[in-house]
């Protein structure tokens, strides 16, 4: 038995059980970082599905990443309590755009279509960063990028481990170093992202991959409001310190 998107203290794991968790907050963090460096208004938004730890960590990860780029950035958050309500997402997005937000991070499912419509109606300079898969073709004029969580790759890895008899009673974690949280290309909106932002993003991704910058895990970012409160100085890892508490 192996549970997904969760962790259990290893001492409490039965010998025939494990957990595996795609660390989605890492990709959301990089998306927030990019958005803050790209925003011209200094205001970002998040429209999310339901508030529970595995989803909230994406919302708070985005917020924390934005703050890491620009500590004074404003990030508005709203949960629409739906994965599929296009009208609710559109209304939430339109309200944020009307309040000066120019980039919205989507942490919901097909309801994201409403955010695309809101961005298109808000006019040039308003964008959406989608999640889970590359949505560029759905709205190429407003999809700045998408956060690709590589869930299919994670599942394939766990299946292969099972086939080979290599699964152990432990907590498997998959982050940017496994392709969880990579950003899709900017495509036709390439020129809307400053060259300096791209360079800084590349550096940030490498720092997360090599462990010199540690994005907090779900125990921290799974709580609403954590991204706005977390001490930014704890993100940089120095020998003998921990940043996940």
Short mmCIF file of C-alpha atoms in Angstrom, two decimals:
data_model
loop_
_atom_site.label_atom_id
_atom_site.label_comp_id
_atom_site.label_asym_id
_atom_site.label_seq_id
_atom_site.Cartn_x
_atom_site.Cartn_y
_atom_site.Cartn_z
CA UNK A 1 0.00 0.00 0.00
CA UNK A 2 1.39 3.41 -0.94
CA UNK A 3 -0.45 6.69 -0.31
CA UNK A 4 -0.04 9.65 -2.64
CA UNK A 5 0.42 13.35 -1.81
CA UNK A 6 0.97 12.67 1.87
CA UNK A 7 3.66 11.90 4.40
CA UNK A 8 3.53 9.89 7.62
CA UNK A 9 6.32 9.70 10.20
CA UNK A 10 8.43 6.73 9.12
CA UNK A 11 8.29 5.25 12.62
CA UNK A 12 4.50 4.99 12.19
CA UNK A 13 4.57 3.40 8.72
CA UNK A 14 3.60 -0.29 8.58
CA UNK A 15 6.19 -2.50 6.91
CA UNK A 16 3.89 -2.96 3.91
CA UNK A 17 3.16 0.74 3.36
CA UNK A 18 4.82 3.86 2.00
CA UNK A 19 3.87 7.37 0.91
CA UNK A 20 4.90 9.43 -2.08
CA UNK A 21 4.50 13.15 -2.54
CA UNK A 22 5.15 15.44 -5.53
CA UNK A 23 6.46 18.60 -3.87
CA UNK A 24 4.15 20.94 -5.78
CA UNK A 25 5.03 23.92 -3.62
CA UNK A 26 8.47 24.11 -5.27
CA UNK A 27 7.01 24.77 -8.71
CA UNK A 28 4.43 27.16 -7.29
CA UNK A 29 7.27 29.01 -5.55
CA UNK A 30 9.15 29.48 -8.82
CA UNK A 31 5.94 30.65 -10.51
CA UNK A 32 5.43 33.27 -7.81
CA UNK A 33 9.04 34.37 -8.14
CA UNK A 34 8.68 34.76 -11.90
CA UNK A 35 5.33 36.55 -11.58
CA UNK A 36 6.70 39.11 -9.12
CA UNK A 37 9.66 39.88 -11.40
CA UNK A 38 7.34 40.19 -14.43
CA UNK A 39 4.44 42.13 -12.89
CA UNK A 40 4.24 45.80 -13.77
CA UNK A 41 1.56 46.65 -11.22
CA UNK A 42 3.17 45.05 -8.17
CA UNK A 43 -0.07 43.15 -7.54
CA UNK A 44 -0.56 39.41 -8.07
CA UNK A 45 -3.56 37.17 -7.57
CA UNK A 46 -4.32 33.53 -6.82
CA UNK A 47 -7.60 31.78 -7.58
CA UNK A 48 -7.75 28.32 -6.02
CA UNK A 49 -10.16 25.42 -5.59
CA UNK A 50 -10.52 24.17 -2.02
CA UNK A 51 -8.41 24.97 1.07
CA UNK A 52 -6.72 21.76 2.18
CA UNK A 53 -2.98 21.22 2.79
CA UNK A 54 -1.97 19.65 -0.55
CA UNK A 55 -3.65 22.50 -2.43
CA UNK A 56 -2.97 25.29 0.04
CA UNK A 57 0.77 24.60 -0.21
CA UNK A 58 0.55 25.63 -3.87
CA UNK A 59 -1.22 28.89 -3.03
CA UNK A 60 1.19 29.70 -0.21
CA UNK A 61 4.19 28.52 -2.20
CA UNK A 62 3.31 30.99 -4.94
CA UNK A 63 2.89 33.77 -2.39
CA UNK A 64 6.20 32.97 -0.71
CA UNK A 65 8.04 32.84 -4.03
CA UNK A 66 6.63 36.21 -4.99
CA UNK A 67 7.79 37.67 -1.66
CA UNK A 68 11.23 36.15 -2.14
CA UNK A 69 11.55 38.08 -5.39
CA UNK A 70 9.97 41.27 -4.07
CA UNK A 71 9.21 41.39 -0.32
CA UNK A 72 6.71 44.24 -0.76
CA UNK A 73 4.66 42.51 -3.47
CA UNK A 74 0.90 42.29 -2.90
CA UNK A 75 -0.69 38.87 -3.40
CA UNK A 76 -4.47 38.44 -3.24
CA UNK A 77 -5.87 34.95 -2.64
CA UNK A 78 -9.35 33.54 -3.06
CA UNK A 79 -10.78 30.02 -2.89
CA UNK A 80 -13.84 29.42 -5.07
CA UNK A 81 -14.61 26.01 -3.52
CA UNK A 82 -14.82 24.36 -6.92
CA UNK A 83 -12.62 22.72 -9.52
CA UNK A 84 -15.07 23.27 -12.36
CA UNK A 85 -17.10 26.44 -11.79
CA UNK A 86 -15.97 28.58 -14.71
CA UNK A 87 -18.28 31.46 -13.78
CA UNK A 88 -16.99 31.63 -10.20
CA UNK A 89 -13.38 31.64 -11.38
CA UNK A 90 -14.11 34.33 -13.94
CA UNK A 91 -15.82 36.51 -11.35
CA UNK A 92 -12.92 36.06 -8.90
CA UNK A 93 -10.35 36.79 -11.58
CA UNK A 94 -12.21 39.82 -12.90
CA UNK A 95 -12.38 41.27 -9.39
CA UNK A 96 -8.64 40.85 -8.93
CA UNK A 97 -7.82 42.34 -12.33
CA UNK A 98 -10.12 45.27 -11.58
CA UNK A 99 -8.17 45.84 -8.36
CA UNK A 100 -4.89 46.21 -10.23
CA UNK A 101 -3.62 42.62 -10.35
CA UNK A 102 -1.91 41.85 -13.65
CA UNK A 103 -0.92 38.17 -13.21
CA UNK A 104 -3.10 35.47 -11.61
CA UNK A 105 -1.94 32.02 -10.55
CA UNK A 106 -4.55 29.31 -11.03
CA UNK A 107 -4.72 26.48 -8.50
CA UNK A 108 -7.90 24.85 -9.71
CA UNK A 109 -8.93 22.61 -12.60
CA UNK A 110 -11.26 23.33 -15.55
CA UNK A 111 -12.53 26.44 -13.76
CA UNK A 112 -9.30 28.02 -15.03
CA UNK A 113 -11.16 28.67 -18.28
CA UNK A 114 -12.93 31.46 -16.42
CA UNK A 115 -9.60 33.07 -15.57
CA UNK A 116 -8.56 32.98 -19.22
CA UNK A 117 -11.79 34.78 -20.13
CA UNK A 118 -11.28 37.36 -17.35
CA UNK A 119 -7.73 38.07 -18.51
CA UNK A 120 -8.85 38.44 -22.12
CA UNK A 121 -11.59 40.86 -21.13
CA UNK A 122 -9.21 42.84 -18.91
CA UNK A 123 -7.09 43.50 -21.99
CA UNK A 124 -3.38 43.49 -22.86
CA UNK A 125 -0.95 43.06 -19.99
CA UNK A 126 -3.15 40.70 -17.99
CA UNK A 127 -2.00 37.10 -17.71
CA UNK A 128 -2.68 33.75 -16.08
CA UNK A 129 -0.18 31.15 -14.86
CA UNK A 130 -1.97 27.82 -15.08
CA UNK A 131 -1.23 24.56 -13.26
CA UNK A 132 -0.85 20.83 -13.89
CA UNK A 133 -0.42 20.74 -17.68
CA UNK A 134 0.63 23.07 -20.49
CA UNK A 135 -2.48 25.13 -21.30
CA UNK A 136 -0.87 27.46 -23.83
CA UNK A 137 -3.03 26.26 -26.73
CA UNK A 138 -6.22 27.00 -24.79
CA UNK A 139 -5.53 30.74 -24.51
CA UNK A 140 -2.19 31.67 -26.11
CA UNK A 141 -2.83 35.39 -25.67
CA UNK A 142 -3.04 35.23 -21.86
CA UNK A 143 -1.31 32.05 -20.63
CA UNK A 144 2.08 33.33 -19.52
CA UNK A 145 3.25 29.83 -18.56
CA UNK A 146 2.02 26.70 -16.78
CA UNK A 147 3.42 24.86 -13.77
CA UNK A 148 3.93 21.23 -14.79
CA UNK A 149 3.78 18.96 -11.76
CA UNK A 150 4.78 15.80 -13.69
CA UNK A 151 2.27 13.66 -11.81
CA UNK A 152 2.42 11.10 -14.60
CA UNK A 153 6.19 10.82 -14.15
CA UNK A 154 5.85 10.36 -10.39
CA UNK A 155 3.23 7.64 -10.81
CA UNK A 156 5.35 5.88 -13.43
CA UNK A 157 8.35 5.93 -11.09
CA UNK A 158 6.36 4.40 -8.24
CA UNK A 159 4.89 1.72 -10.53
CA UNK A 160 8.37 0.84 -11.77
CA UNK A 161 9.62 0.59 -8.21
CA UNK A 162 6.74 -1.74 -7.42
CA UNK A 163 7.43 -3.92 -10.44
CA UNK A 164 11.08 -4.22 -9.44
CA UNK A 165 10.23 -4.91 -5.80
CA UNK A 166 12.12 -1.81 -4.68
CA UNK A 167 9.42 -0.07 -2.64
CA UNK A 168 10.38 0.41 0.99
CA UNK A 169 8.34 1.62 4.01
CA UNK A 170 9.41 5.22 3.63
CA UNK A 171 8.24 8.63 2.42
CA UNK A 172 9.24 9.24 -1.20
CA UNK A 173 9.43 12.88 -2.22
CA UNK A 174 9.71 14.26 -5.75
CA UNK A 175 10.68 17.87 -6.41
CA UNK A 176 12.12 20.06 -9.13
CA UNK A 177 15.09 17.73 -9.44
CA UNK A 178 12.59 15.11 -10.68
CA UNK A 179 10.76 17.52 -12.97
CA UNK A 180 7.95 18.30 -10.53
CA UNK A 181 7.19 22.00 -10.89
CA UNK A 182 8.97 22.85 -14.12
CA UNK A 183 7.52 25.82 -15.99
CA UNK A 184 6.23 25.48 -19.54
CA UNK A 185 7.70 27.71 -22.28
CA UNK A 186 6.50 31.28 -22.67
CA UNK A 187 5.85 30.76 -26.38
CA UNK A 188 4.51 33.93 -28.04
CA UNK A 189 4.62 35.82 -24.74
CA UNK A 190 8.39 35.40 -24.43
CA UNK A 191 8.96 39.13 -24.84
CA UNK A 192 6.59 39.90 -21.95
CA UNK A 193 9.03 38.34 -19.46
CA UNK A 194 12.08 40.53 -18.77
CA UNK A 195 15.44 38.98 -19.61
CA UNK A 196 16.62 39.62 -16.04
CA UNK A 197 13.61 37.72 -14.69
CA UNK A 198 14.48 34.71 -16.85
CA UNK A 199 18.08 34.76 -15.68
CA UNK A 200 17.10 35.03 -12.03
CA UNK A 201 14.52 32.26 -12.48
CA UNK A 202 17.16 29.92 -13.92
CA UNK A 203 19.40 30.62 -10.93
CA UNK A 204 16.55 30.07 -8.49
CA UNK A 205 15.60 26.72 -10.03
CA UNK A 206 19.20 25.54 -9.80
CA UNK A 207 19.42 26.63 -6.15
CA UNK A 208 16.30 24.62 -5.33
CA UNK A 209 17.61 21.60 -7.20
CA UNK A 210 21.01 21.65 -5.48
CA UNK A 211 19.51 22.29 -2.06
CA UNK A 212 21.01 25.71 -1.40
CA UNK A 213 17.48 27.12 -1.24
CA UNK A 214 14.84 25.07 0.54
CA UNK A 215 11.15 25.70 -0.05
CA UNK A 216 9.21 24.74 3.10
CA UNK A 217 7.14 21.58 2.96
CA UNK A 218 3.43 20.98 3.49
CA UNK A 219 3.72 21.10 7.29
CA UNK A 220 4.47 24.82 6.86
CA UNK A 221 2.87 25.88 3.58
CA UNK A 222 -0.21 23.70 4.02
CA UNK A 223 -1.57 26.35 6.38
CA UNK A 224 -3.45 29.35 5.02
CA UNK A 225 -1.48 32.58 5.37
CA UNK A 226 1.89 30.84 5.76
CA UNK A 227 3.36 32.31 2.58
CA UNK A 228 2.83 35.86 3.80
CA UNK A 229 4.37 35.19 7.22
CA UNK A 230 7.31 32.88 6.59
CA UNK A 231 10.74 34.33 7.41
CA UNK A 232 12.45 34.83 4.03
CA UNK A 233 15.90 34.47 5.59
CA UNK A 234 15.12 30.83 6.40
CA UNK A 235 14.88 29.93 2.72
CA UNK A 236 18.62 30.03 2.18
CA UNK A 237 20.26 26.90 3.53
CA UNK A 238 23.55 27.10 5.36
CA UNK A 239 25.42 24.14 6.74
CA UNK A 240 23.90 22.80 9.94
CA UNK A 241 20.59 24.65 9.61
CA UNK A 242 17.08 23.59 8.65
CA UNK A 243 14.45 25.70 6.89
CA UNK A 244 11.43 23.42 6.94
CA UNK A 245 10.22 24.15 10.45
#
